PDB file of C-alpha atoms in Angstrom:
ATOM      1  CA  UNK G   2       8.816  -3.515 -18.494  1.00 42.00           C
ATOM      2  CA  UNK G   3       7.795  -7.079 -19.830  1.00 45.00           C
ATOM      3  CA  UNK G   4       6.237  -9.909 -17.961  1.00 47.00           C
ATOM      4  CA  UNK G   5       8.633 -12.148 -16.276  1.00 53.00           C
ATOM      5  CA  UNK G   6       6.455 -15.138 -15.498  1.00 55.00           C
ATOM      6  CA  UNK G   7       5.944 -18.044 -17.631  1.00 54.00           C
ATOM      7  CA  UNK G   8       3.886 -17.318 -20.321  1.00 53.00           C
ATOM      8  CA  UNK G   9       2.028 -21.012 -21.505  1.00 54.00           C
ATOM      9  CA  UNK G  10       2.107 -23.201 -18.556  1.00 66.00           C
ATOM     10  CA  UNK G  11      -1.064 -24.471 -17.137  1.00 76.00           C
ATOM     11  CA  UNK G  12       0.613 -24.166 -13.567  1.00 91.00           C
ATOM     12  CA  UNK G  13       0.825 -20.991 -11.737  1.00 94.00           C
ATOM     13  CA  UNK G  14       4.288 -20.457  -9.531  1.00 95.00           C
ATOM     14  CA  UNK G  15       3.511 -18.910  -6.436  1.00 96.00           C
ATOM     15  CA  UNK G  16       6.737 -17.369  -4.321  1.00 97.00           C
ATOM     16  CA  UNK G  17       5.283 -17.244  -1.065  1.00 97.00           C
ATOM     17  CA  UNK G  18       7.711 -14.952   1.565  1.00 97.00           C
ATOM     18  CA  UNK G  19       6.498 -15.161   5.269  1.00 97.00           C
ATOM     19  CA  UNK G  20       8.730 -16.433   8.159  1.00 95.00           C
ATOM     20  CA  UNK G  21       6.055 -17.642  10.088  1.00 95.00           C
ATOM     21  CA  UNK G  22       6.721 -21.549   9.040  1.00 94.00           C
ATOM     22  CA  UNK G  23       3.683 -22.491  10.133  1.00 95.00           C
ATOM     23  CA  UNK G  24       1.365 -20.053   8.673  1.00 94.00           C
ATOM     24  CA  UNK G  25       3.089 -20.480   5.421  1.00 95.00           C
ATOM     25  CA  UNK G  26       2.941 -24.487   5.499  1.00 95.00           C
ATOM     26  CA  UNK G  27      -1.133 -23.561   6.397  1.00 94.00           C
ATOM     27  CA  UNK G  28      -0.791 -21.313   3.087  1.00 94.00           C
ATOM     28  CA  UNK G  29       0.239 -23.284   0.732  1.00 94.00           C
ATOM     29  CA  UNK G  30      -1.923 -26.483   1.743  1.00 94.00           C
ATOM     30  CA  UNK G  31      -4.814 -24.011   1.011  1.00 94.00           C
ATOM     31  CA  UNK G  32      -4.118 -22.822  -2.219  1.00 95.00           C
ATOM     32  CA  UNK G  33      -3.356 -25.883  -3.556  1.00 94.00           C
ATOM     33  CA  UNK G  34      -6.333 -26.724  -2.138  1.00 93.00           C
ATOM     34  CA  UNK G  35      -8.036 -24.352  -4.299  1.00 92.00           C
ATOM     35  CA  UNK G  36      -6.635 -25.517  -7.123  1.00 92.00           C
ATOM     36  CA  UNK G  37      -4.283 -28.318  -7.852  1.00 90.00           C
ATOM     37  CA  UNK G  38      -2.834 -25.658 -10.930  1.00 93.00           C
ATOM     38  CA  UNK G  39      -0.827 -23.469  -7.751  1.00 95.00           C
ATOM     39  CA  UNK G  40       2.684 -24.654  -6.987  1.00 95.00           C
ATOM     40  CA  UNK G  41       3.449 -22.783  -3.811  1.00 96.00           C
ATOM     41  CA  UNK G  42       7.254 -22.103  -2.857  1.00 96.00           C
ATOM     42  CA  UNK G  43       7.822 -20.574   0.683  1.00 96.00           C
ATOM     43  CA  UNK G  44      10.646 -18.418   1.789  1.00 97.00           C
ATOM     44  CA  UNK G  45      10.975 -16.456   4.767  1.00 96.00           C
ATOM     45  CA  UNK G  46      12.837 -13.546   4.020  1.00 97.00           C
ATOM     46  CA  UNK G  47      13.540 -10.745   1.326  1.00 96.00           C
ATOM     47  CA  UNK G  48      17.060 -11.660   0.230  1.00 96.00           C
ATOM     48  CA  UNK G  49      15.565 -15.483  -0.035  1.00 96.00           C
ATOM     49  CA  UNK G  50      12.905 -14.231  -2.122  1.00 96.00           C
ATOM     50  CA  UNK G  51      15.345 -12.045  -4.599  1.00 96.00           C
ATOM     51  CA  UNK G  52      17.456 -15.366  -4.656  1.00 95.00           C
ATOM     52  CA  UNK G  53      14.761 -17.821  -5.862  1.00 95.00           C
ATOM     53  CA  UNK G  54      13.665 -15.226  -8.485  1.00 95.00           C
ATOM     54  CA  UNK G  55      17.230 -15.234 -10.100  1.00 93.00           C
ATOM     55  CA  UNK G  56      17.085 -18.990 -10.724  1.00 92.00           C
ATOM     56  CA  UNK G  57      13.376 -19.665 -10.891  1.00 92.00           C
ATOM     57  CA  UNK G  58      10.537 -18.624 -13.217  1.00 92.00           C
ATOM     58  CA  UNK G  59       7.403 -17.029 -10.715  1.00 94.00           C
ATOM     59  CA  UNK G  60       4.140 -16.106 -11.473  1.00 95.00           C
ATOM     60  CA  UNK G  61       2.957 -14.091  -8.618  1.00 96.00           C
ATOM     61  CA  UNK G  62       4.662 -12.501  -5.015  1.00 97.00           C
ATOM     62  CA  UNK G  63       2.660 -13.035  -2.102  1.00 97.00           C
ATOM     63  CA  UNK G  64       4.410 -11.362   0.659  1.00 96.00           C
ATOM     64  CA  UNK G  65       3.131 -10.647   4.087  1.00 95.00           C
ATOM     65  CA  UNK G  66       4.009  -7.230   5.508  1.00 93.00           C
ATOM     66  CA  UNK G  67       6.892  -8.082   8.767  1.00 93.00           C
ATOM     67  CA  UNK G  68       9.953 -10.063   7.396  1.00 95.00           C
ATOM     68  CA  UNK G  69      13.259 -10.649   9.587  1.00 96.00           C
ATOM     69  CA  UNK G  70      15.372  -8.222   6.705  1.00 96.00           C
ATOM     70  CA  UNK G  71      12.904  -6.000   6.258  1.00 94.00           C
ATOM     71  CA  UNK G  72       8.976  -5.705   5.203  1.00 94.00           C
ATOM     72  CA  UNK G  73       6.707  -6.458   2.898  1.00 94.00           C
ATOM     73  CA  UNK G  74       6.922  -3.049   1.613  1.00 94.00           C
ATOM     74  CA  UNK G  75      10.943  -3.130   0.602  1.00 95.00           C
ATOM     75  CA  UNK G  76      10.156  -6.515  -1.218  1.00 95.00           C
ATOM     76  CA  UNK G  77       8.587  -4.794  -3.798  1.00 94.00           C
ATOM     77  CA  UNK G  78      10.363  -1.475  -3.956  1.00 93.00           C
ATOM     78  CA  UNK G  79      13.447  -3.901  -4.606  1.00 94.00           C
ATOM     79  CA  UNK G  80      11.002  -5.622  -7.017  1.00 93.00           C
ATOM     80  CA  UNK G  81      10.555  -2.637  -9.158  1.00 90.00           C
ATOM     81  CA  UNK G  82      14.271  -1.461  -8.720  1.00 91.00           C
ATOM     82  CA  UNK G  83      15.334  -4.590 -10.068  1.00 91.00           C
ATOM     83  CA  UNK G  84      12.328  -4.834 -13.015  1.00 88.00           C
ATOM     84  CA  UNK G  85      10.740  -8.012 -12.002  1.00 90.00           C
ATOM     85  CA  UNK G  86       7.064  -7.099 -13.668  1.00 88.00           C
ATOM     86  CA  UNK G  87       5.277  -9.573 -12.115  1.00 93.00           C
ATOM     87  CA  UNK G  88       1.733  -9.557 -10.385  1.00 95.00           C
ATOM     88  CA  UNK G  89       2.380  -8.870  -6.562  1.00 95.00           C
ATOM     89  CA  UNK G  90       0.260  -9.469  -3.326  1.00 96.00           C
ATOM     90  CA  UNK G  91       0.752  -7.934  -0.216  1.00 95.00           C
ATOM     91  CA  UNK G  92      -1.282 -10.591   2.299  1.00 94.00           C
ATOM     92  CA  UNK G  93      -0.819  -9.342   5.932  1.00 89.00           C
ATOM     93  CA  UNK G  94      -2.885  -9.589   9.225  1.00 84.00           C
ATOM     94  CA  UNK G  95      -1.693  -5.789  10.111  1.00 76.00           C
ATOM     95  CA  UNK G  96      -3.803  -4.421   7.797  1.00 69.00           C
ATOM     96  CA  UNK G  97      -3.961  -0.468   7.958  1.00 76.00           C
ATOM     97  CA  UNK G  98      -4.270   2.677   5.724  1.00 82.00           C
ATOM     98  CA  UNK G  99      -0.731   3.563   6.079  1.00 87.00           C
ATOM     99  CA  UNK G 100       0.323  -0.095   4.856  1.00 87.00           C
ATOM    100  CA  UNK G 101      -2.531  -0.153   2.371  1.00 85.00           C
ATOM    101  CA  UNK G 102      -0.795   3.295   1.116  1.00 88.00           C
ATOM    102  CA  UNK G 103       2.816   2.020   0.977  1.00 88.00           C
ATOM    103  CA  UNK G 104       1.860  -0.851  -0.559  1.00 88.00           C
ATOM    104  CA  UNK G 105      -0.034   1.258  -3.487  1.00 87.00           C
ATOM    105  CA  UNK G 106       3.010   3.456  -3.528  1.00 88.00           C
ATOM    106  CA  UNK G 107       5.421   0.707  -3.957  1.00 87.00           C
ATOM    107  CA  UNK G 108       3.470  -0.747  -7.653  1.00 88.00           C
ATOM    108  CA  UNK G 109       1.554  -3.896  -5.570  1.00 93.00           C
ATOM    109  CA  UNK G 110      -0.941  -5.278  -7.652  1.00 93.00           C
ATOM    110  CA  UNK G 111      -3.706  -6.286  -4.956  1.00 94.00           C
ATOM    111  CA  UNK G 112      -3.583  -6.000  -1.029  1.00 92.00           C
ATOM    112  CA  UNK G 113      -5.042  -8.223   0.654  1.00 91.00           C
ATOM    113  CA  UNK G 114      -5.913  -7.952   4.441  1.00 88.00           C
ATOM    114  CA  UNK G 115      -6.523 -10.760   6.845  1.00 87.00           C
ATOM    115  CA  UNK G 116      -9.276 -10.861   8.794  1.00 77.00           C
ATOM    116  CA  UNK G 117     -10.194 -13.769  11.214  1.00 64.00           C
ATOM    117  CA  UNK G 118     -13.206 -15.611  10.538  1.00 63.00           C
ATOM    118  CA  UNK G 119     -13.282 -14.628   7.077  1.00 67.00           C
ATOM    119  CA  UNK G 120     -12.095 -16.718   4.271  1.00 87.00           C
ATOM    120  CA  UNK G 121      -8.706 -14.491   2.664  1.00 91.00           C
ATOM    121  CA  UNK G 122      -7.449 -17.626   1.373  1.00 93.00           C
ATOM    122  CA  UNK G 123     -10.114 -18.290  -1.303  1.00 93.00           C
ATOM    123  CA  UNK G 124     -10.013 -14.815  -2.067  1.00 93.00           C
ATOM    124  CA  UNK G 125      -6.160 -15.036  -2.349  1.00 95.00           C
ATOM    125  CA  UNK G 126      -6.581 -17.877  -4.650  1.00 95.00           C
ATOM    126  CA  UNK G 127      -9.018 -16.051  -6.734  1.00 94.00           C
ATOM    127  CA  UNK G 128      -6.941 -12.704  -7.051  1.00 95.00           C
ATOM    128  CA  UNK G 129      -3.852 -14.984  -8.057  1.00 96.00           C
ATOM    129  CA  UNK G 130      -4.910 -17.013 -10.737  1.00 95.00           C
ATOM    130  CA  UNK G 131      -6.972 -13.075 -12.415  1.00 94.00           C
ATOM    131  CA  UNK G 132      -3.477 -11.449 -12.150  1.00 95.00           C
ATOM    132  CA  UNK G 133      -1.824 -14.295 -13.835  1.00 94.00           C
ATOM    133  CA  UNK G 134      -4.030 -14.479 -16.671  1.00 92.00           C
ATOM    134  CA  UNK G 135      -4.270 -10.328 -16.844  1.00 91.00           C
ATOM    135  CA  UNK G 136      -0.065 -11.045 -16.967  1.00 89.00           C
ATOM    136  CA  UNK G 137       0.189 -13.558 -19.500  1.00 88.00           C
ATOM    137  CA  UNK G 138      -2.827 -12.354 -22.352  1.00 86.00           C
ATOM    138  CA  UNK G 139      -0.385  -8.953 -22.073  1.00 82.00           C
ATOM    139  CA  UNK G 140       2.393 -10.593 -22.269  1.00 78.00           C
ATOM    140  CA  UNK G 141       0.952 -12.983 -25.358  1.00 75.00           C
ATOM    141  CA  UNK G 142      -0.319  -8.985 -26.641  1.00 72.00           C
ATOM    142  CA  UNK G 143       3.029  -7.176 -26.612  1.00 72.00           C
ATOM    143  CA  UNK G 144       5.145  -9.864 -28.212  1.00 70.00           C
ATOM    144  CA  UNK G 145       2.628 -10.605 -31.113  1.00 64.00           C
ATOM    145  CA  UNK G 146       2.833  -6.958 -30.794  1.00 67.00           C
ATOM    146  CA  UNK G 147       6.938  -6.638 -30.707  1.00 68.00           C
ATOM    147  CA  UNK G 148       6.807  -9.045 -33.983  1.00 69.00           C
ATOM    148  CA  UNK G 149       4.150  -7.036 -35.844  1.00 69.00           C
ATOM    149  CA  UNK G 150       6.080  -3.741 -35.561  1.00 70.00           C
ATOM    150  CA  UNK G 151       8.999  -5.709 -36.723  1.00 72.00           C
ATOM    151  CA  UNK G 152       7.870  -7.435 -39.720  1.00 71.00           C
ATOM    152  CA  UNK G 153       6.530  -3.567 -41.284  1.00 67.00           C
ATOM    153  CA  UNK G 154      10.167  -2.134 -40.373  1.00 69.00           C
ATOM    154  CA  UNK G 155      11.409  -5.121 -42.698  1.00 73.00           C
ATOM    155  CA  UNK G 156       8.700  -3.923 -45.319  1.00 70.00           C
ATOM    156  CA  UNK G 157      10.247  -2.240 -48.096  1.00 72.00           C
ATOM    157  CA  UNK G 158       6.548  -0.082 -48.429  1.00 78.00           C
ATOM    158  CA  UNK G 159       6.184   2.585 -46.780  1.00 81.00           C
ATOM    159  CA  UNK G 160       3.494   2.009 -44.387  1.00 81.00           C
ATOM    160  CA  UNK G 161       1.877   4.364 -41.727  1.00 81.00           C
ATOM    161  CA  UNK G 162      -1.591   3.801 -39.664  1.00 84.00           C
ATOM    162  CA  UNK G 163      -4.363   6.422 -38.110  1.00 85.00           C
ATOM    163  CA  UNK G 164      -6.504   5.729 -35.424  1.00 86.00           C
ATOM    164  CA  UNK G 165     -10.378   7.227 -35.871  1.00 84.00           C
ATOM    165  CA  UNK G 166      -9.927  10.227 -35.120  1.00 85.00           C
ATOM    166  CA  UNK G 167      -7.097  10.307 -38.127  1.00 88.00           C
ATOM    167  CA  UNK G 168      -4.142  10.755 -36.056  1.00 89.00           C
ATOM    168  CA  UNK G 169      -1.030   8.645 -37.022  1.00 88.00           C
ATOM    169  CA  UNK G 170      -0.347   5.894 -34.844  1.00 85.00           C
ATOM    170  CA  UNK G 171       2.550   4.394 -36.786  1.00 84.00           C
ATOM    171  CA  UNK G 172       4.908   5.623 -39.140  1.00 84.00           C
ATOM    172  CA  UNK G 173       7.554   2.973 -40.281  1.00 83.00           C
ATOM    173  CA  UNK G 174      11.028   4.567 -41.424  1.00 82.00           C
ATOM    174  CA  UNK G 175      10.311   3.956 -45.340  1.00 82.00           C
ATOM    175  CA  UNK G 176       7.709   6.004 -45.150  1.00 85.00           C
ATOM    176  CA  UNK G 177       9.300   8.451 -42.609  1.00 85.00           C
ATOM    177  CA  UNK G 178      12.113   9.135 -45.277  1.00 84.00           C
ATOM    178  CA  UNK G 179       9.425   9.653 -48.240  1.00 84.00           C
ATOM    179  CA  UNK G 180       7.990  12.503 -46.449  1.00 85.00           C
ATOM    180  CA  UNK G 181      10.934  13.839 -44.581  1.00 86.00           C
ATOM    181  CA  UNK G 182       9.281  13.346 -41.338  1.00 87.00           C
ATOM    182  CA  UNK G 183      11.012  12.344 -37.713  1.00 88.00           C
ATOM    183  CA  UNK G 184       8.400   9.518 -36.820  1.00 83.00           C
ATOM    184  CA  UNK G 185       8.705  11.113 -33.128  1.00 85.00           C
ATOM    185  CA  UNK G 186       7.709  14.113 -34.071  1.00 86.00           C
ATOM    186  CA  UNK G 187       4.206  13.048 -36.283  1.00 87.00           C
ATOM    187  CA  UNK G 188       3.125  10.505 -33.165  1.00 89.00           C
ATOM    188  CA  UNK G 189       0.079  11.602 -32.405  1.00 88.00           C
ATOM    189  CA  UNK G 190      -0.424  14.036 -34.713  1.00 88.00           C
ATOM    190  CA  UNK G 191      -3.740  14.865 -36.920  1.00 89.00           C
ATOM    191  CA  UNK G 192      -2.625  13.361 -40.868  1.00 87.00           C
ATOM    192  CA  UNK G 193      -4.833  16.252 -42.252  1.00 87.00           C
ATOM    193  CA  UNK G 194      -2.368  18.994 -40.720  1.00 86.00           C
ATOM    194  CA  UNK G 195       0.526  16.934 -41.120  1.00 84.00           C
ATOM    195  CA  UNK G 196       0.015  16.718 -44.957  1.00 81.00           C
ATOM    196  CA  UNK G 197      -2.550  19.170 -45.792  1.00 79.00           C
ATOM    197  CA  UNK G 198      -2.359  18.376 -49.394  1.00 72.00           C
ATOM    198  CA  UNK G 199      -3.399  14.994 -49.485  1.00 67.00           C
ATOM    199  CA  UNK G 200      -7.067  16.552 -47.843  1.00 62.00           C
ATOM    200  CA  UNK G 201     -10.280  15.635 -50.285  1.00 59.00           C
ATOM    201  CA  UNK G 202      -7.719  12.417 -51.654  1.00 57.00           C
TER     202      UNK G 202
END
């Protein structure tokens, strides 16, 4: 799955799902706080949440663990269902192993507990804005990536690669046809055993 945040923009979108109104007003004043970059957008229940996704670009999930339609927890198993690859925070104050579990289970990037007299919203801020920039460079990575791959299909050489250890990495299908080779089938493989008699060349 790709990346479905924005990819450039010096602002991060936060989706923010908690029905406590209050606690989520108290949310979003602090991470803006933290930096003026966040744009924070509250919602207080799953459905909501799918529904903003559809029509707006998001950078992160932060999700607290007890919604009205469900948890936390179903967020991001619908998340996943639905191929949304974007970083995801569970932020709860019923922190547990069993949540902490689920939550790991369920693909959440970070889990983040809250704990009174300690401050979870600069640490929020900070795991946000690392998961965003992990998220974009890999997104940046796999499209300069996507467009490589693509310009040595168009090649009319044939063109394969090895990594150290001399085992192909890439095959393209010019080359695949000049030895006869499935490029499936020589992934991986060692180049001296695949084509013995090019050893001592």
């Amino acid at each position: 799955m790709t990346y479905t945040g924005g990819e450039t923009s010096d602002c991060i979108h936060v989706l923010y799902v908690n029905d406590d109104s209050d606690f989520a007003e108290l949310a979003e004043t602090k991470l803006v706080n933290i930096s003026s970059g966040f744009e924070v957008t509250a919602v207080g229940a799953v459905e909501a949440a799918l529904d903003l996704l559809v029509t707006s670009t998001v950078d992160c999930v932060v999700t607290s663990y007890s919604l009205p339609d469900g948890t936390g927890i179903d967020l991001l198993d619908r998340l996943q269902a639905e191929q949304y690859e974007i970083p995801t925070i569970l932020f709860t104050g019923r922190g547990s192993e069993r949540i902490a579990s689920e939550a790991t289970q369920a693909g959440v990037s970070d889990y983040i507990p809250i704990h009174a007299g300690e401050n979870s919203f600069e640490l929020l801020g900070r795991r946000i804005q690392t998961l965003v920039e992990a998220a974009r460079k890999q997104a940046v990575a796999e499209r300069l990536s996507d467009r490589f791959q693509r310009t040595l299909e168009r090649a009319t050489d044939g063109i394969y690669a090895v990594n150290d250890d001399w085992r192909i990495e890439y095959i393209n299908e010019k080359m695949a046809r000049r030895v006869d080779r499935n490029p499936d089938d020589i992934i991986g493989a060692s180049i001296w055993e695949e084509f013995p008699s090019i050893v001592g060349t």
